[in-house]
mmCIF file of C-alpha atoms and ligand atoms in Angstrom:
data_model
loop_
_atom_site.group_PDB
_atom_site.id
_atom_site.type_symbol
_atom_site.label_atom_id
_atom_site.label_comp_id
_atom_site.label_asym_id
_atom_site.label_seq_id
_atom_site.Cartn_x
_atom_site.Cartn_y
_atom_site.Cartn_z
ATOM 1 C CA MET L 28 -9.838 20.417 -41.303
ATOM 2 C CA PRO L 29 -10.465 17.114 -39.485
ATOM 3 C CA GLN L 30 -7.889 16.130 -36.941
ATOM 4 C CA THR L 31 -6.446 12.687 -36.468
ATOM 5 C CA LEU L 32 -5.456 11.066 -33.220
ATOM 6 C CA SER L 33 -2.920 8.281 -33.752
ATOM 7 C CA VAL L 34 -1.702 6.021 -30.986
ATOM 8 C CA ILE L 35 1.144 3.810 -32.169
ATOM 9 C CA LYS L 36 2.874 1.558 -29.658
ATOM 10 C CA ALA L 37 5.638 -0.999 -29.355
ATOM 11 C CA ASP L 38 7.734 -2.843 -26.810
ATOM 12 C CA VAL L 39 11.318 -1.931 -27.639
ATOM 13 C CA GLY L 40 12.903 -3.350 -24.484
ATOM 14 C CA GLY L 41 11.959 -3.918 -20.841
ATOM 15 C CA TYR L 42 13.489 -2.633 -17.588
ATOM 16 C CA VAL L 43 13.884 -4.918 -15.563
ATOM 17 C CA GLY L 44 12.789 -7.991 -17.507
ATOM 18 C CA HIS L 45 9.371 -7.145 -18.955
ATOM 19 C CA SER L 46 8.243 -5.055 -15.955
ATOM 20 C CA ALA L 47 8.676 -1.424 -16.991
ATOM 21 C CA MET L 48 10.269 1.097 -19.331
ATOM 22 C CA HIS L 49 13.644 2.685 -18.698
ATOM 23 C CA PRO L 50 13.355 6.503 -18.399
ATOM 24 C CA GLU L 51 15.911 6.974 -21.184
ATOM 25 C CA VAL L 52 13.733 5.020 -23.595
ATOM 26 C CA LEU L 53 10.683 7.083 -22.665
ATOM 27 C CA GLY L 54 12.865 10.168 -23.135
ATOM 28 C CA VAL L 55 13.653 9.101 -26.701
ATOM 29 C CA GLY L 56 9.897 8.947 -27.378
ATOM 30 C CA GLN L 57 9.210 12.324 -25.806
ATOM 31 C CA GLU L 58 12.050 14.052 -27.644
ATOM 32 C CA ALA L 59 11.026 12.607 -31.004
ATOM 33 C CA LEU L 60 7.494 13.922 -30.570
ATOM 34 C CA VAL L 61 8.708 17.371 -29.493
ATOM 35 C CA ARG L 62 10.840 17.551 -32.642
ATOM 36 C CA ALA L 63 7.881 16.442 -34.789
ATOM 37 C CA VAL L 64 5.756 19.255 -33.299
ATOM 38 C CA GLN L 65 8.559 21.750 -33.996
ATOM 39 C CA SER L 66 8.820 20.575 -37.608
ATOM 40 C CA GLY L 67 5.055 20.943 -38.076
ATOM 41 C CA LEU L 68 4.374 17.251 -38.712
ATOM 42 C CA LEU L 69 2.357 16.951 -35.491
ATOM 43 C CA ILE L 70 0.028 19.422 -33.799
ATOM 44 C CA ASP L 71 0.934 17.797 -30.492
ATOM 45 C CA GLY L 72 2.342 14.593 -29.059
ATOM 46 C CA HIS L 73 2.710 12.772 -25.771
ATOM 47 C CA ALA L 74 4.837 9.692 -25.092
ATOM 48 C CA ALA L 75 3.729 7.375 -22.287
ATOM 49 C CA SER L 76 4.479 3.924 -20.983
ATOM 50 C CA CYS L 77 2.457 1.062 -19.584
ATOM 51 C CA GLY L 78 4.708 -1.693 -18.319
ATOM 52 C CA ASP L 79 7.417 -2.239 -20.936
ATOM 53 C CA ASP L 80 5.466 -0.694 -23.840
ATOM 54 C CA LEU L 81 6.033 2.743 -25.375
ATOM 55 C CA PHE L 82 2.854 4.502 -26.551
ATOM 56 C CA LEU L 83 3.148 7.502 -28.889
ATOM 57 C CA ILE L 84 -0.023 9.606 -28.658
ATOM 58 C CA MET L 85 -0.059 11.963 -31.643
ATOM 59 C CA SER L 86 -2.419 14.651 -32.874
ATOM 60 C CA HIS L 87 -2.150 15.853 -36.486
ATOM 61 C CA GLU L 88 -4.073 16.771 -39.638
ATOM 62 C CA ARG L 89 -2.784 14.062 -41.977
ATOM 63 C CA GLY L 90 -5.460 11.360 -41.671
ATOM 64 C CA GLU L 91 -5.115 7.673 -40.829
ATOM 65 C CA ASN L 92 -2.381 5.474 -42.306
ATOM 66 C CA ASP L 93 -0.234 8.479 -43.152
ATOM 67 C CA GLU L 94 3.256 7.430 -44.197
ATOM 68 C CA PRO L 95 5.251 10.255 -42.506
ATOM 69 C CA ILE L 96 3.336 9.723 -39.223
ATOM 70 C CA HIS L 97 3.912 5.965 -39.294
ATOM 71 C CA LYS L 98 7.551 6.533 -40.221
ATOM 72 C CA LEU L 99 7.945 8.918 -37.277
ATOM 73 C CA ALA L 100 6.673 6.154 -34.991
ATOM 74 C CA TRP L 101 8.884 3.517 -36.585
ATOM 75 C CA ASP L 102 12.018 5.692 -36.441
ATOM 76 C CA THR L 103 11.255 6.497 -32.793
ATOM 77 C CA PHE L 104 10.951 2.804 -31.952
ATOM 78 C CA VAL L 105 14.249 2.119 -33.742
ATOM 79 C CA ALA L 106 15.933 4.923 -31.759
ATOM 80 C CA GLY L 107 14.413 3.532 -28.532
ATOM 81 C CA THR L 108 15.751 0.100 -29.474
ATOM 82 C CA ASP L 109 19.254 1.559 -29.859
ATOM 83 C CA VAL L 110 19.084 2.892 -26.284
ATOM 84 C CA ALA L 111 17.640 -0.423 -25.066
ATOM 85 C CA LYS L 112 20.529 -2.285 -26.707
ATOM 86 C CA ARG L 113 23.131 0.002 -25.138
ATOM 87 C CA LEU L 114 21.586 -0.511 -21.673
ATOM 88 C CA ARG L 115 21.172 -4.256 -22.384
ATOM 89 C CA LEU L 116 17.462 -3.946 -21.607
ATOM 90 C CA TYR L 117 15.400 -7.076 -21.953
ATOM 91 C CA GLY L 118 14.010 -7.908 -25.388
ATOM 92 C CA ALA L 119 15.482 -4.831 -27.109
ATOM 93 C CA GLY L 120 13.499 -4.233 -30.297
ATOM 94 C CA GLN L 121 11.076 -6.995 -29.277
ATOM 95 C CA ASP L 122 8.089 -5.845 -31.355
ATOM 96 C CA LEU L 123 9.958 -4.634 -34.466
ATOM 97 C CA LEU L 124 9.408 -7.629 -36.701
ATOM 98 C CA VAL L 125 10.758 -6.300 -40.007
ATOM 99 C CA ASP L 126 14.188 -4.937 -40.889
ATOM 100 C CA ALA L 127 13.006 -1.799 -42.622
ATOM 101 C CA PHE L 128 9.926 0.420 -42.667
ATOM 102 C CA SER L 129 7.879 0.090 -45.840
ATOM 103 C CA GLY L 130 5.201 2.764 -45.808
ATOM 104 C CA ASN L 131 2.854 1.639 -43.013
ATOM 105 C CA ILE L 132 3.398 0.375 -39.502
ATOM 106 C CA ARG L 133 0.697 -2.291 -39.897
ATOM 107 C CA GLY L 134 2.138 -5.760 -40.299
ATOM 108 C CA ALA L 135 5.521 -4.603 -38.982
ATOM 109 C CA GLY L 136 4.856 -5.485 -35.339
ATOM 110 C CA PRO L 137 3.805 -2.276 -33.535
ATOM 111 C CA GLY L 138 0.103 -1.794 -32.735
ATOM 112 C CA SER L 139 -1.902 1.200 -33.924
ATOM 113 C CA ALA L 140 -5.242 2.835 -33.204
ATOM 114 C CA GLU L 141 -6.201 5.907 -35.232
ATOM 115 C CA LEU L 142 -9.300 8.084 -35.211
ATOM 116 C CA GLU L 143 -10.368 11.098 -37.302
ATOM 117 C CA LEU L 144 -12.555 13.722 -35.720
ATOM 118 C CA GLU L 145 -14.008 17.200 -36.161
ATOM 119 C CA GLU L 146 -13.161 18.761 -32.823
ATOM 120 C CA ARG L 147 -16.214 19.866 -30.805
ATOM 121 C CA PRO L 148 -16.195 23.000 -28.618
ATOM 122 C CA SER L 149 -15.070 20.666 -25.830
ATOM 123 C CA GLU L 150 -13.471 17.375 -26.822
ATOM 124 C CA PRO L 151 -12.628 15.021 -23.930
ATOM 125 C CA VAL L 152 -10.855 11.791 -24.940
ATOM 126 C CA VAL L 153 -9.493 8.885 -22.936
ATOM 127 C CA VAL L 154 -6.520 6.914 -24.275
ATOM 128 C CA TYR L 155 -6.136 3.436 -22.811
ATOM 129 C CA LEU L 156 -2.747 1.728 -22.634
ATOM 130 C CA GLY L 157 -2.529 -2.023 -21.975
ATOM 131 C CA ASP L 158 0.336 -4.303 -20.987
ATOM 132 C CA LYS L 159 0.670 -8.099 -20.549
ATOM 133 C CA THR L 160 -2.448 -8.772 -22.547
ATOM 134 C CA SER L 161 -3.799 -9.298 -26.057
ATOM 135 C CA ALA L 162 -5.575 -7.395 -28.789
ATOM 136 C CA GLY L 163 -9.259 -8.147 -28.148
ATOM 137 C CA SER L 164 -9.037 -7.442 -24.417
ATOM 138 C CA PHE L 165 -10.895 -4.163 -24.969
ATOM 139 C CA ASN L 166 -13.932 -6.077 -26.333
ATOM 140 C CA LEU L 167 -15.657 -6.428 -22.975
ATOM 141 C CA PRO L 168 -15.017 -2.873 -21.714
ATOM 142 C CA LEU L 169 -15.984 -1.349 -25.109
ATOM 143 C CA TYR L 170 -19.192 -3.376 -25.146
ATOM 144 C CA LYS L 171 -20.053 -2.166 -21.659
ATOM 145 C CA MET L 172 -19.284 1.480 -22.514
ATOM 146 C CA PHE L 173 -21.322 1.579 -25.718
ATOM 147 C CA ALA L 174 -23.997 -1.108 -25.378
ATOM 148 C CA ASP L 175 -24.671 -1.946 -21.713
ATOM 149 C CA PRO L 176 -27.282 0.317 -20.088
ATOM 150 C CA PHE L 177 -26.310 -1.011 -16.657
ATOM 151 C CA ASN L 178 -22.879 0.552 -17.267
ATOM 152 C CA THR L 179 -23.802 3.598 -19.353
ATOM 153 C CA ALA L 180 -26.841 5.394 -18.027
ATOM 154 C CA GLY L 181 -26.791 7.700 -21.058
ATOM 155 C CA LEU L 182 -27.927 4.866 -23.361
ATOM 156 C CA VAL L 183 -31.262 5.049 -21.563
ATOM 157 C CA ILE L 184 -31.581 8.632 -20.351
ATOM 158 C CA ALA L 185 -29.598 10.763 -22.828
ATOM 159 C CA GLU L 186 -31.345 11.398 -26.148
ATOM 160 C CA ALA L 187 -28.053 11.667 -28.046
ATOM 161 C CA LEU L 188 -27.003 8.117 -27.121
ATOM 162 C CA HIS L 189 -30.397 6.487 -27.527
ATOM 163 C CA ALA L 190 -29.817 5.666 -31.222
ATOM 164 C CA GLY L 191 -27.101 3.226 -30.166
ATOM 165 C CA PHE L 192 -23.694 2.405 -31.616
ATOM 166 C CA ALA L 193 -22.274 0.383 -34.521
ATOM 167 C CA PHE L 194 -19.405 -2.019 -33.805
ATOM 168 C CA GLU L 195 -16.838 -2.908 -36.474
ATOM 169 C CA VAL L 196 -15.467 -6.339 -35.538
ATOM 170 C CA HIS L 197 -12.337 -7.827 -37.091
ATOM 171 C CA ASP L 198 -11.806 -11.555 -37.522
ATOM 172 C CA VAL L 199 -8.058 -11.430 -36.893
ATOM 173 C CA LYS L 200 -7.418 -14.954 -38.196
ATOM 174 C CA GLU L 201 -9.419 -14.764 -41.466
ATOM 175 C CA HIS L 202 -8.735 -11.038 -42.103
ATOM 176 C CA ARG L 203 -12.404 -10.072 -42.578
ATOM 177 C CA LYS L 204 -14.648 -7.558 -40.868
ATOM 178 C CA ILE L 205 -18.325 -7.022 -40.106
ATOM 179 C CA VAL L 206 -20.380 -4.121 -38.699
ATOM 180 C CA LEU L 207 -23.126 -4.939 -36.163
ATOM 181 C CA ASN L 208 -25.591 -2.420 -34.739
ATOM 182 C CA THR L 209 -26.614 -2.193 -31.108
ATOM 183 C CA PRO L 210 -28.993 -2.450 -29.432
ATOM 184 C CA GLU L 211 -30.836 -4.605 -32.002
ATOM 185 C CA GLU L 212 -27.912 -6.887 -32.954
ATOM 186 C CA ALA L 213 -26.336 -7.085 -29.493
ATOM 187 C CA TYR L 214 -26.802 -10.836 -29.176
ATOM 188 C CA ASP L 215 -25.214 -11.473 -32.605
ATOM 189 C CA LEU L 216 -22.337 -9.157 -31.676
ATOM 190 C CA LEU L 217 -21.713 -10.973 -28.396
ATOM 191 C CA VAL L 218 -21.476 -14.349 -30.158
ATOM 192 C CA PHE L 219 -18.298 -13.068 -31.806
ATOM 193 C CA ILE L 220 -16.687 -10.596 -29.406
ATOM 194 C CA GLY L 221 -17.057 -13.067 -26.534
ATOM 195 C CA SER L 222 -14.093 -14.843 -28.210
ATOM 196 C CA PRO L 223 -11.542 -12.028 -28.121
ATOM 197 C CA ALA L 224 -8.632 -14.200 -29.265
ATOM 198 C CA ARG L 225 -10.265 -14.323 -32.701
ATOM 199 C CA TYR L 226 -12.718 -11.410 -32.913
ATOM 200 C CA ALA L 227 -11.660 -7.930 -31.855
ATOM 201 C CA ILE L 228 -13.637 -4.684 -31.843
ATOM 202 C CA LYS L 229 -11.724 -2.304 -34.132
ATOM 203 C CA ARG L 230 -14.075 0.661 -34.167
ATOM 204 C CA VAL L 231 -17.277 1.941 -32.583
ATOM 205 C CA VAL L 232 -19.422 4.542 -34.391
ATOM 206 C CA ALA L 233 -22.222 6.731 -32.970
ATOM 207 C CA ARG L 234 -25.295 5.948 -35.059
ATOM 208 C CA ALA L 235 -26.799 9.369 -34.264
ATOM 209 C CA THR L 236 -24.069 11.247 -36.166
ATOM 210 C CA GLY L 237 -21.828 8.684 -37.875
ATOM 211 C CA GLU L 238 -18.848 9.933 -35.852
ATOM 212 C CA VAL L 239 -16.204 7.457 -34.726
ATOM 213 C CA ALA L 240 -16.511 7.049 -30.965
ATOM 214 C CA ALA L 241 -13.672 4.626 -30.271
ATOM 215 C CA VAL L 242 -10.879 2.635 -31.903
ATOM 216 C CA SER L 243 -8.560 -0.063 -30.603
ATOM 217 C CA SER L 244 -5.380 -1.684 -31.869
ATOM 218 C CA THR L 245 -6.151 -5.176 -33.156
ATOM 219 C CA ASP L 246 -2.663 -6.085 -34.413
ATOM 220 C CA LYS L 247 -1.736 -9.631 -33.319
ATOM 221 C CA LEU L 248 2.010 -10.003 -32.901
ATOM 222 C CA SER L 249 2.017 -13.804 -32.922
ATOM 223 C CA LEU L 250 -0.040 -13.932 -36.154
ATOM 224 C CA ILE L 251 2.317 -11.451 -37.838
ATOM 225 C CA ALA L 252 5.483 -13.179 -36.618
ATOM 226 C CA GLY L 253 4.183 -16.763 -36.812
ATOM 227 C CA ARG L 254 5.671 -17.359 -33.359
ATOM 228 C CA TYR L 255 5.607 -15.851 -29.871
ATOM 229 C CA VAL L 256 7.635 -12.686 -29.470
ATOM 230 C CA GLY L 257 5.588 -10.892 -26.788
ATOM 231 C CA LYS L 258 1.984 -9.930 -26.124
ATOM 232 C CA ASP L 259 0.120 -7.351 -28.236
ATOM 233 C CA ASP L 260 -0.380 -4.978 -25.295
ATOM 234 C CA PRO L 261 -3.138 -3.038 -27.058
ATOM 235 C CA ALA L 262 -4.206 0.636 -27.062
ATOM 236 C CA ALA L 263 -7.627 2.235 -27.424
ATOM 237 C CA ILE L 264 -8.928 5.783 -27.931
ATOM 238 C CA VAL L 265 -12.411 6.720 -26.698
ATOM 239 C CA ARG L 266 -14.227 10.048 -27.247
ATOM 240 C CA CYS L 267 -16.503 11.175 -24.429
ATOM 241 C CA GLN L 268 -19.574 13.325 -23.653
ATOM 242 C CA GLY L 269 -22.266 14.650 -25.969
ATOM 243 C CA VAL L 270 -23.259 11.829 -28.390
ATOM 244 C CA PHE L 271 -20.708 9.613 -26.658
ATOM 245 C CA PRO L 272 -20.763 8.168 -23.124
ATOM 246 C CA ALA L 273 -19.618 10.510 -20.346
ATOM 247 C CA VAL L 274 -16.031 10.232 -19.076
ATOM 248 C CA GLY L 275 -17.271 8.426 -15.962
ATOM 249 C CA GLU L 276 -19.234 5.951 -18.096
ATOM 250 C CA VAL L 277 -16.167 5.242 -20.213
ATOM 251 C CA LEU L 278 -14.087 4.496 -17.089
ATOM 252 C CA GLU L 279 -16.782 2.507 -15.269
ATOM 253 C CA PRO L 280 -16.137 -0.895 -16.983
ATOM 254 C CA PHE L 281 -12.722 -0.984 -15.309
ATOM 255 C CA THR L 282 -14.243 -1.140 -11.817
ATOM 256 C CA THR L 283 -14.102 -4.904 -12.439
ATOM 257 C CA ALA L 284 -10.753 -6.634 -13.016
ATOM 258 C CA TRP L 285 -11.833 -8.650 -16.087
ATOM 259 C CA THR L 286 -10.010 -11.869 -16.874
ATOM 260 C CA VAL L 287 -7.791 -11.448 -19.929
ATOM 261 C CA GLU L 288 -5.112 -13.520 -21.613
ATOM 262 C CA GLY L 289 -1.495 -12.572 -21.127
ATOM 263 C CA PHE L 290 0.386 -12.494 -17.787
ATOM 264 C CA MET L 291 3.516 -14.705 -17.561
ATOM 265 C CA ARG L 292 4.940 -15.703 -20.982
ATOM 266 C CA GLY L 293 1.715 -14.516 -22.596
ATOM 267 C CA SER L 294 0.279 -17.932 -21.835
ATOM 268 C CA HIS L 295 -2.053 -17.425 -18.880
ATOM 269 C CA TYR L 296 -5.347 -15.896 -17.903
ATOM 270 C CA GLY L 297 -5.111 -13.145 -15.322
ATOM 271 C CA PRO L 298 -7.049 -10.157 -13.978
ATOM 272 C CA TRP L 299 -6.706 -6.841 -15.839
ATOM 273 C CA MET L 300 -5.765 -4.314 -13.160
ATOM 274 C CA PRO L 301 -6.526 -0.596 -13.710
ATOM 275 C CA THR L 302 -3.719 1.500 -12.211
ATOM 276 C CA ALA L 303 -2.169 4.929 -12.174
ATOM 277 C CA GLN L 304 0.737 5.257 -14.574
ATOM 278 C CA ALA L 305 3.269 5.004 -11.734
ATOM 279 C CA GLN L 306 1.838 1.610 -10.761
ATOM 280 C CA ALA L 307 1.759 0.256 -14.303
ATOM 281 C CA THR L 308 4.823 -1.875 -13.593
ATOM 282 C CA PRO L 309 3.740 -5.533 -13.811
ATOM 283 C CA SER L 310 6.236 -7.516 -11.753
ATOM 284 C CA ARG L 311 4.405 -10.331 -9.928
ATOM 285 C CA PHE L 312 4.452 -13.322 -12.333
ATOM 286 C CA ASP L 313 5.083 -10.604 -14.957
ATOM 287 C CA GLY L 314 1.691 -9.180 -14.096
ATOM 288 C CA PRO L 315 -1.088 -8.908 -13.251
ATOM 289 C CA PRO L 316 -1.888 -7.375 -16.667
ATOM 290 C CA ARG L 317 -2.298 -3.590 -16.497
ATOM 291 C CA VAL L 318 -4.448 -0.892 -18.032
ATOM 292 C CA VAL L 319 -3.799 2.847 -17.737
ATOM 293 C CA ALA L 320 -6.286 5.569 -18.763
ATOM 294 C CA LEU L 321 -4.921 8.953 -19.851
ATOM 295 C CA GLY L 322 -7.520 11.694 -20.211
ATOM 296 C CA PHE L 323 -7.033 14.715 -22.496
ATOM 297 C CA GLN L 324 -9.066 17.724 -23.535
ATOM 298 C CA LEU L 325 -8.299 18.622 -27.142
ATOM 299 C CA ALA L 326 -7.810 22.329 -27.860
ATOM 300 C CA GLU L 327 -7.414 22.821 -31.621
ATOM 301 C CA GLY L 328 -5.521 19.570 -31.666
ATOM 302 C CA LYS L 329 -3.359 20.346 -28.628
ATOM 303 C CA LEU L 330 -3.413 17.546 -26.073
ATOM 304 C CA VAL L 331 -4.355 19.308 -22.838
ATOM 305 C CA GLY L 332 -3.337 16.718 -20.295
ATOM 306 C CA PRO L 333 -2.865 13.957 -19.523
ATOM 307 C CA ARG L 334 -4.933 13.325 -16.432
ATOM 308 C CA ASP L 335 -4.100 9.930 -14.955
ATOM 309 C CA MET L 336 -7.721 8.741 -14.704
ATOM 310 C CA PHE L 337 -7.219 5.524 -12.707
ATOM 311 C CA ASP L 338 -5.220 7.461 -10.087
ATOM 312 C CA ASP L 339 -8.458 7.567 -8.102
ATOM 313 C CA PRO L 340 -9.581 5.680 -4.973
ATOM 314 C CA GLY L 341 -12.714 4.781 -6.956
ATOM 315 C CA PHE L 342 -10.618 2.024 -8.556
ATOM 316 C CA ASP L 343 -9.119 0.674 -5.305
ATOM 317 C CA ASN L 344 -11.704 -2.129 -5.148
ATOM 318 C CA ALA L 345 -10.874 -3.207 -8.696
ATOM 319 C CA ARG L 346 -7.184 -3.358 -7.771
ATOM 320 C CA ALA L 347 -7.965 -5.383 -4.636
ATOM 321 C CA GLU L 348 -10.186 -7.673 -6.707
ATOM 322 C CA ALA L 349 -7.361 -8.110 -9.228
ATOM 323 C CA ASN L 350 -5.003 -9.181 -6.441
ATOM 324 C CA ARG L 351 -7.543 -11.663 -5.055
ATOM 325 C CA VAL L 352 -8.188 -13.118 -8.517
ATOM 326 C CA ALA L 353 -4.437 -13.305 -9.193
ATOM 327 C CA ASP L 354 -3.885 -15.178 -5.902
ATOM 328 C CA TYR L 355 -6.638 -17.640 -6.776
ATOM 329 C CA LEU L 356 -5.610 -18.226 -10.398
ATOM 330 C CA ARG L 357 -1.912 -18.518 -9.534
ATOM 331 C CA LYS L 358 -2.694 -21.457 -7.231
ATOM 332 C CA HIS L 359 -3.616 -23.455 -10.353
ATOM 333 C CA GLY L 360 0.024 -23.281 -11.478
ATOM 334 C CA PRO L 361 0.341 -25.114 -14.806
ATOM 335 C CA PHE L 362 -3.312 -26.159 -14.879
ATOM 336 C CA GLU L 363 -6.064 -24.617 -16.961
ATOM 337 C CA PRO L 364 -7.914 -22.298 -16.572
ATOM 338 C CA HIS L 365 -4.896 -20.309 -15.333
ATOM 339 C CA ARG L 366 -2.746 -21.646 -18.154
ATOM 340 C CA LEU L 367 -4.330 -20.971 -21.556
ATOM 341 C CA PRO L 368 -5.821 -23.911 -23.494
ATOM 342 C CA LEU L 369 -3.193 -25.666 -25.635
ATOM 343 C CA ASP L 370 -4.228 -24.136 -28.967
ATOM 344 C CA GLU L 371 -4.053 -20.596 -27.547
ATOM 345 C CA MET L 372 -0.728 -20.909 -25.737
ATOM 346 C CA GLU L 373 1.931 -18.544 -26.962
ATOM 347 C CA TYR L 374 4.613 -21.068 -26.369
ATOM 348 C CA THR L 375 4.637 -24.650 -25.323
ATOM 349 C CA THR L 376 7.000 -27.567 -24.921
ATOM 350 C CA MET L 377 4.219 -29.904 -26.065
ATOM 351 C CA PRO L 378 5.682 -30.813 -29.504
ATOM 352 C CA ALA L 379 9.113 -31.613 -28.017
ATOM 353 C CA VAL L 380 7.724 -33.579 -25.069
ATOM 354 C CA ALA L 381 5.219 -35.392 -27.322
ATOM 355 C CA ALA L 382 8.030 -36.363 -29.725
ATOM 356 C CA LYS L 383 10.273 -37.587 -26.898
ATOM 357 C CA LEU L 384 7.501 -39.750 -25.418
ATOM 358 C CA GLY L 385 6.016 -40.758 -28.796
ATOM 359 C CA ASP L 386 6.894 -44.465 -28.613
ATOM 360 C CA ARG L 387 5.882 -44.816 -24.958
ATOM 361 C CA TRP L 388 2.185 -44.349 -25.610
ATOM 362 C CA ALA L 389 0.263 -47.637 -25.843
ATOM 363 C CA GLU L 390 -3.233 -48.410 -27.135
ATOM 364 C CA ILE L 391 -5.868 -48.638 -24.379
HETATM 365 P P1 13P Q 567 -23.013 15.612 -21.392
HETATM 366 O O1 13P Q 567 -24.488 15.900 -21.455
HETATM 367 O O2 13P Q 567 -22.183 16.740 -21.861
HETATM 368 O O3 13P Q 567 -22.615 14.319 -22.021
HETATM 369 O O4 13P Q 567 -22.634 15.481 -19.799
HETATM 370 C C1 13P Q 567 -23.308 14.599 -18.977
HETATM 371 C C2 13P Q 567 -22.634 14.577 -17.660
HETATM 372 O O5 13P Q 567 -22.104 15.547 -17.181
HETATM 373 C C3 13P Q 567 -22.576 13.263 -16.958
HETATM 374 O O6 13P Q 567 -21.285 13.008 -16.527
HETATM 375 P P1 13P Q 568 5.527 -8.387 -22.991
HETATM 376 O O1 13P Q 568 4.633 -8.720 -24.165
HETATM 377 O O2 13P Q 568 4.942 -7.266 -22.193
HETATM 378 O O3 13P Q 568 6.908 -8.126 -23.441
HETATM 379 O O4 13P Q 568 5.535 -9.621 -22.018
HETATM 380 C C1 13P Q 568 6.091 -10.789 -22.508
HETATM 381 C C2 13P Q 568 6.175 -11.909 -21.533
HETATM 382 O O5 13P Q 568 6.410 -13.006 -21.978
HETATM 383 C C3 13P Q 568 5.956 -11.668 -20.107
HETATM 384 O O6 13P Q 568 6.209 -12.829 -19.345
HETATM 385 MG MG1 MG Q 569 8.533 -7.130 -23.186
HETATM 386 MG MG1 MG Q 570 4.577 -5.365 -22.904
#
């Protein structure tokens, strides 16, 4: 029986501001998953936070897009919202964009990444949790893990990886998808995924076996809502070892603090800082954006873990780099390229200011 790993996440209220999650809200998530294991719906579950987002990591045998699993996540987010409202947390229910659940979490606000697998004798997986950034931010790290031989030695020296990987890319604005094979179509792939605001890697498949190697959440809150409510704060699941990159190769891209969109008001570029879970509390200018890596060994679907993979001095330089980049970008204040270009800004006073000053513009 194939297993499914589902990571479904939402911001249901921040403590304080957008900086972190209140322990009671996290407790609601944990308790809901424990009950779902007891009832037999889940094999196992783990609730975690990154910044103000609640990530439900669930292992089960029901496949992707399963209604009871998605309903479990939705009901848990609603229960978390109730706690957030009672504690007057900031943005209670922020990512729940519809009044009632209607069969699938997609299009309702929360982000989801789901992956089916036949468990190997040893099955290491890394679940990434992002905050203060957008769907698409995993493009660069996923490319490096699965297509860059300077990152992943196994692409060159391990026979099982030599066949390369297939990338399923979603055009989040036009709702279409394409599959491109690396290494031979790497340049074509990069044309698209180099613009992560529009093209996001949804899935990576090992060409040697056809197994899914990685998935990420590509749900765009602002496109669903038609306005800014918060950032997408995406999740990703990556399988490791064997026909996949080793755990260390999967973590290696995060030794650089890549520039991603998000940060204050979702409207700035900032460095993506890899941190231990305890440091995933973006406070300076509501950032810098964070990424947490939770490692698990699967044991017949049980989530043995998590190990907090960025809780390692090996990532100290990336954190220092993130702080240097944040200092430098912050000095630009309201100027690009710290502030996003106008058409990518999550919110702007431009229409109101332009209307107010409309009759003061003169021909040159
Ligand atoms: P695998 O051959 O199991 O992928 O392990 C390689 C390794 O240990 C490098 O980290
Ligand atoms: P979140 O998406 O994490 O809620 O952040 C929103 C924001 O506007 C931060 O300044
Ligand atoms: Mg928030
Ligand atoms: Mg958030």
